[in-house]
Tab-separated table of C-alpha atoms and ligand atoms in Angstrom:
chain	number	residue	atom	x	y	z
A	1	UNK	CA	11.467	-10.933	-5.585
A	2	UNK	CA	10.087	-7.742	-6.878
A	3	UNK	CA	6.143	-7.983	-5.403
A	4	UNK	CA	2.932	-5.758	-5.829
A	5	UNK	CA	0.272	-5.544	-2.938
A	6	UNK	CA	-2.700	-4.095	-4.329
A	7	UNK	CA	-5.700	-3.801	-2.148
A	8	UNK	CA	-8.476	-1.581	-0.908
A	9	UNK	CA	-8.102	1.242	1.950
A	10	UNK	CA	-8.863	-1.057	4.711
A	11	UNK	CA	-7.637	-4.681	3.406
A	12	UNK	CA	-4.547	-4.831	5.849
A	13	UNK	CA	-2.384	-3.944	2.646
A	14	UNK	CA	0.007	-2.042	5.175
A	15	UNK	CA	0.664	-4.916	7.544
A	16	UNK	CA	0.661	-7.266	4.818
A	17	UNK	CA	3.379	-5.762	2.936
A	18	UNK	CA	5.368	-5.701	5.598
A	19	UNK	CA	5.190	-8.926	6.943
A	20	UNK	CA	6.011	-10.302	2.990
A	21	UNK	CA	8.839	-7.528	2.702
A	22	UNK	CA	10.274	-9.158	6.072
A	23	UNK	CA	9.847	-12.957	4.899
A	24	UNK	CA	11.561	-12.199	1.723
A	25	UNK	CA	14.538	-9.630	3.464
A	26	UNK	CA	13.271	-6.878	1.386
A	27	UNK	CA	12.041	-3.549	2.061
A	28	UNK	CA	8.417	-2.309	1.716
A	29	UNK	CA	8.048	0.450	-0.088
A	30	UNK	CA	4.992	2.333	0.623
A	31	UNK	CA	3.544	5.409	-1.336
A	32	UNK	CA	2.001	6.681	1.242
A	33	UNK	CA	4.629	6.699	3.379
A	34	UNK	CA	6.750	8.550	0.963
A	35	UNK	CA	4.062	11.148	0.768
A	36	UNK	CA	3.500	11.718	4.550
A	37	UNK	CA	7.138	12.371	4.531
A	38	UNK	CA	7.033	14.879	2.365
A	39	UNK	CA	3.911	16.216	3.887
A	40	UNK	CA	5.362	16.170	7.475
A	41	UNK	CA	8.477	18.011	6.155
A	42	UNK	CA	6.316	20.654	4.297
A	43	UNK	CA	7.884	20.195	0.669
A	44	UNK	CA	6.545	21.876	-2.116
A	45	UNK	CA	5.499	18.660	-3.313
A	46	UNK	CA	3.984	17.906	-0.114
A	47	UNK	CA	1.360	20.479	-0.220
A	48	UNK	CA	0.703	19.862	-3.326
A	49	UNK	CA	-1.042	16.768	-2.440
A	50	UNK	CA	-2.040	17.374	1.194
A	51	UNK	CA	-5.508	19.169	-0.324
A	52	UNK	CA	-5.780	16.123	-2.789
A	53	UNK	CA	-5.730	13.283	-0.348
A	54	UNK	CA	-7.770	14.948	2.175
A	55	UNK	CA	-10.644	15.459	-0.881
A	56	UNK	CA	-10.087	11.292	-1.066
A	57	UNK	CA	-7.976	12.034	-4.619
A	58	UNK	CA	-3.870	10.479	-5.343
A	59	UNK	CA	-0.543	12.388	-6.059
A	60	UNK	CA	-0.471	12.974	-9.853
A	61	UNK	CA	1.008	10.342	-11.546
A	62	UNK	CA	4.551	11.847	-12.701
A	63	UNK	CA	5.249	12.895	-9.606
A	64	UNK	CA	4.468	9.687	-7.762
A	65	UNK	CA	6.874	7.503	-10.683
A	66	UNK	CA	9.430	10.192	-9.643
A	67	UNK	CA	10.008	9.877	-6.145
A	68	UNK	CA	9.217	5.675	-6.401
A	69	UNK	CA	12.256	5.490	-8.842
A	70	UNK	CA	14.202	7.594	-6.432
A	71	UNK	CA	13.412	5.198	-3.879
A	72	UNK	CA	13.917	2.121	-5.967
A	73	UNK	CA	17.498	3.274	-6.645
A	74	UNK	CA	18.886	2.825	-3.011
A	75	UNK	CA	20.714	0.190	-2.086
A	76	UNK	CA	18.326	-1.830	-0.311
A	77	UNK	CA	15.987	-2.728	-2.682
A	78	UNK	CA	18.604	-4.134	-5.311
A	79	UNK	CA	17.703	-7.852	-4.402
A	80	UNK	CA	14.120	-6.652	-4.417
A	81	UNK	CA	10.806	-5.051	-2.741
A	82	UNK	CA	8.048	-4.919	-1.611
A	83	UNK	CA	5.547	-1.841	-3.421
A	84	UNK	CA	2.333	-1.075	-1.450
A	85	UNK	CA	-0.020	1.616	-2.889
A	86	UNK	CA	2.144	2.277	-6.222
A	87	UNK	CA	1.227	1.290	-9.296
A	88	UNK	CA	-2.134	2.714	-8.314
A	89	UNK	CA	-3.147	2.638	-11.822
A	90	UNK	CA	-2.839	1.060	-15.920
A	91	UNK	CA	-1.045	3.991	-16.889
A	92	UNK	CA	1.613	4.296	-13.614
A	93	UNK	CA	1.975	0.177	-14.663
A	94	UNK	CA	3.167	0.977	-17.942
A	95	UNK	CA	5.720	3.404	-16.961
A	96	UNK	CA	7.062	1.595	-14.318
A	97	UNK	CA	7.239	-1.958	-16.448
A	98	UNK	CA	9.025	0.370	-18.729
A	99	UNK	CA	11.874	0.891	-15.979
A	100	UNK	CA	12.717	-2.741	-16.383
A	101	UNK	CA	13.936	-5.163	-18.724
A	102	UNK	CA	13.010	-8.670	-19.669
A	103	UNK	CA	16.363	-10.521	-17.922
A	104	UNK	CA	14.537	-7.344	-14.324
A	105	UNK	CA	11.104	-7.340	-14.836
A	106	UNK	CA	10.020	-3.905	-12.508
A	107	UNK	CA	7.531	-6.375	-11.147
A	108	UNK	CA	7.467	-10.556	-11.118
A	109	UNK	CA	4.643	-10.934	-8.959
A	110	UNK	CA	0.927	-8.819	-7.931
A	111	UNK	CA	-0.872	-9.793	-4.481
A	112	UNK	CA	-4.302	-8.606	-5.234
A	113	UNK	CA	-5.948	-8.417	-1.414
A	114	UNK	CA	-9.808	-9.162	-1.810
A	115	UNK	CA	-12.536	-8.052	0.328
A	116	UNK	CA	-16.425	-6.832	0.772
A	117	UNK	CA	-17.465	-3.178	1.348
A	118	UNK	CA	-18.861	-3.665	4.148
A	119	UNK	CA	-15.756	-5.142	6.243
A	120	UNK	CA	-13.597	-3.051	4.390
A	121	UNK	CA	-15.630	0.484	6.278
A	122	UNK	CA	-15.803	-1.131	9.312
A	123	UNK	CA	-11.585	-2.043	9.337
A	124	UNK	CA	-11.028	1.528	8.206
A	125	UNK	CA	-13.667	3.364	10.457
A	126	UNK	CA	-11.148	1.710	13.691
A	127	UNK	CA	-7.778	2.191	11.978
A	128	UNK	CA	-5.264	4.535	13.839
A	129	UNK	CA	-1.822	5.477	12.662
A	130	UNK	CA	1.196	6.535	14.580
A	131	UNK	CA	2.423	10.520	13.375
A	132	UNK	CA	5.807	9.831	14.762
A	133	UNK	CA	6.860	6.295	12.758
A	134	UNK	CA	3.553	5.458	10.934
A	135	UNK	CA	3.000	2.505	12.138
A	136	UNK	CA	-1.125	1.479	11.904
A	137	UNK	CA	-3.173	-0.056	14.239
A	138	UNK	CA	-6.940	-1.010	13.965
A	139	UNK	CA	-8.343	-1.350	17.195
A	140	UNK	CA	-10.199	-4.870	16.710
A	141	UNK	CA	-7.704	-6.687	14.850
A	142	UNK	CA	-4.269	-4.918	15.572
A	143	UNK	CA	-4.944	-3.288	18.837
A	144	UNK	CA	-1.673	-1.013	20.495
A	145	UNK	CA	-1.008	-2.568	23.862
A	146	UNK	CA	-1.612	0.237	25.634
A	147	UNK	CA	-5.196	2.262	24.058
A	148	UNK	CA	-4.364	5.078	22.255
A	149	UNK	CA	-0.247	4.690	22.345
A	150	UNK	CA	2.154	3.580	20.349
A	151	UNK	CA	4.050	0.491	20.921
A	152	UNK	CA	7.153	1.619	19.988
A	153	UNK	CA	7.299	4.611	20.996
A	154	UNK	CA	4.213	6.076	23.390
A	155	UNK	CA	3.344	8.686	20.931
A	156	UNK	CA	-0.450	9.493	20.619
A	157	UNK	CA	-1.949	7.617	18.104
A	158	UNK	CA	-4.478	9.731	15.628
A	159	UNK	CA	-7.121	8.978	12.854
A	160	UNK	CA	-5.763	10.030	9.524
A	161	UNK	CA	-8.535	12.498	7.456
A	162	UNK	CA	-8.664	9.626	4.790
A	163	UNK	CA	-9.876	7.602	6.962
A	164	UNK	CA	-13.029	9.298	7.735
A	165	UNK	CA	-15.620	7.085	7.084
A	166	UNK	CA	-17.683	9.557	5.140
A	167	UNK	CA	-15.545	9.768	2.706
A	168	UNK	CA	-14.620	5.601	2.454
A	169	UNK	CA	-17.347	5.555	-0.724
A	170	UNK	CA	-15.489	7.768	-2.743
A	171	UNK	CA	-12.242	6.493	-1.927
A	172	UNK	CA	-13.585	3.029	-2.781
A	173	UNK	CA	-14.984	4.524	-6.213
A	174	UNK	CA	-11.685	5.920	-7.275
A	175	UNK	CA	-9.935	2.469	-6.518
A	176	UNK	CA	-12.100	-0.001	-8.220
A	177	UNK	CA	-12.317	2.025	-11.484
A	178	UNK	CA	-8.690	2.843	-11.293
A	179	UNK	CA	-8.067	-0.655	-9.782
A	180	UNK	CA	-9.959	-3.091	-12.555
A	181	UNK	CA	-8.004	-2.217	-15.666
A	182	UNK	CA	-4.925	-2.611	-13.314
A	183	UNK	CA	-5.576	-6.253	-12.445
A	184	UNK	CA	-6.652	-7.037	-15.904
A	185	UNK	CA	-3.419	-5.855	-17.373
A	186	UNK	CA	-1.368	-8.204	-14.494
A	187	UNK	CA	-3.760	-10.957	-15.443
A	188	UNK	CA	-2.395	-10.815	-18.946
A	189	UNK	CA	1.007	-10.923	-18.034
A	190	UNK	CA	0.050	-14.038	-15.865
A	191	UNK	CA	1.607	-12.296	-12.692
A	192	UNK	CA	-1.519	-11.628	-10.698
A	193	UNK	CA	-2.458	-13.599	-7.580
A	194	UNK	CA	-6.271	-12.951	-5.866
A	195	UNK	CA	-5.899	-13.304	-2.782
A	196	UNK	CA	-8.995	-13.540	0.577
A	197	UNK	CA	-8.497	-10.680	2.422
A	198	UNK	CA	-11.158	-11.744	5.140
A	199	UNK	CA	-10.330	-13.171	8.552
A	200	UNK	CA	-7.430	-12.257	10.831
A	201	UNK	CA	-4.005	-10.747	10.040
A	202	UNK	CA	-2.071	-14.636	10.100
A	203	UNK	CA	-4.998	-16.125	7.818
A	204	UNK	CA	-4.476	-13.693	5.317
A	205	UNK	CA	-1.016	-13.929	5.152
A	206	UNK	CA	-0.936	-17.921	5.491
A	207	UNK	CA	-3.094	-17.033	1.907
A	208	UNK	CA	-0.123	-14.794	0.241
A	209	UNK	CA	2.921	-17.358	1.044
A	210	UNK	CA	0.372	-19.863	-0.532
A	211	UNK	CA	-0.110	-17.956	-3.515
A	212	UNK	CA	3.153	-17.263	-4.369
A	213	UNK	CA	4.217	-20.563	-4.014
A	214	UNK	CA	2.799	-21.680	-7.651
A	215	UNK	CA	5.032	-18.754	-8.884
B	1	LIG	ZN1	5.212	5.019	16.692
């Protein structure tokens, strides 16, 4: 199965996609992941985009249909994936849907996570990633086990700039407008699936395996 997660900063896209991507033996593939990579190994392309993402902005699109395709063409993902933060918007949807072919659709199936403002600021305002395998915890609903650490391995967990809560409104702003057309064009091709995004980690989950049983 070749699945979407689309979903707000602060929706639990991250663990969602890869609970699904382990259900269905297929990797997640996350944009942002990608892009800390290249940031972390100081790539021309990574500073590029450091500046943008800490203003709250996303990678250009060319460059961020580049280095998914390069991705996409591994080995692992030939039985399918799992994309989380990519297609961000209409016109990164049409590319990629050009990629595939009516016998491989690029995508059969988009999880759209759904969720209020207001519980979306306070999930991001206690959200901490790991710097040394990017794991994310949010300290209500996915606390470490030890405050601070990492579970798997000790490092020091740290607030990434993005997640700032001053600057959640704009980053909200620039996903709903690039968001909406997105999920209208998905609705069209009868692929997308709302989905509650409220409640703990195993509700919302429970929700996707439900929704993509009618597939
Ligand atoms: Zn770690």
């Amino acid at each position: 199965m070749r699945a979407v997660l689309l979903g707000p900063p602060g929706s639990g896209k991250g663990t969602q996609g890869q609970k699904l991507a382990d259900q269905l033996r297929v990797p997640r593939i996350a944009t942002g992941d990608i892009i800390r990579d290249h940031i972390a190994r100081r790539t021309t392309f990574g500073l590029k985009i450091e500046e943008r993402i800490a203003a709250g902005d996303f990678a250009p699109d060319e460059d961020i249909i580049h280095y998914v395709s390069l991705r996409l063409a591994e080995p692992d993902a030939a039985a399918g994936y799992v994309l989380d933060g990519f297609p961000r918007n209409l016109n990164q949807a049409r590319l990629f849907d050009a990629t595939g072919s009516e016998e491989t659709p690029a995508i059969d199936v988009v999880i759209s996570l759904e969720i209020d403002e207001a519980s979306l600021i306070e999930r991001t305002a206690g959200r901490l990633i790991c710097p040394k395998c990017g794991t994310v915890y949010q300290t209500h609903l996915q606390p470490p086990k030890r405050a601070g650490r990492c579970d798997r391995d000790e490092e020091m967990l740290v607030r990434r700039p993005e997640d700032d809560p001053g600057t959640m409104p704009h980053r909200l702003d620039v996903y709903h407008m690039s968001t909406l057309p997105l999920t209208q064009y998905y609705a069209q091709q009868g692929k997308l699936r709302p989905v509650d995004a409220s409640g703990s980690p195993a509700d919302v989950f429970h929700r996707i395996l439900f929704a993509l049983k009618d597939r």
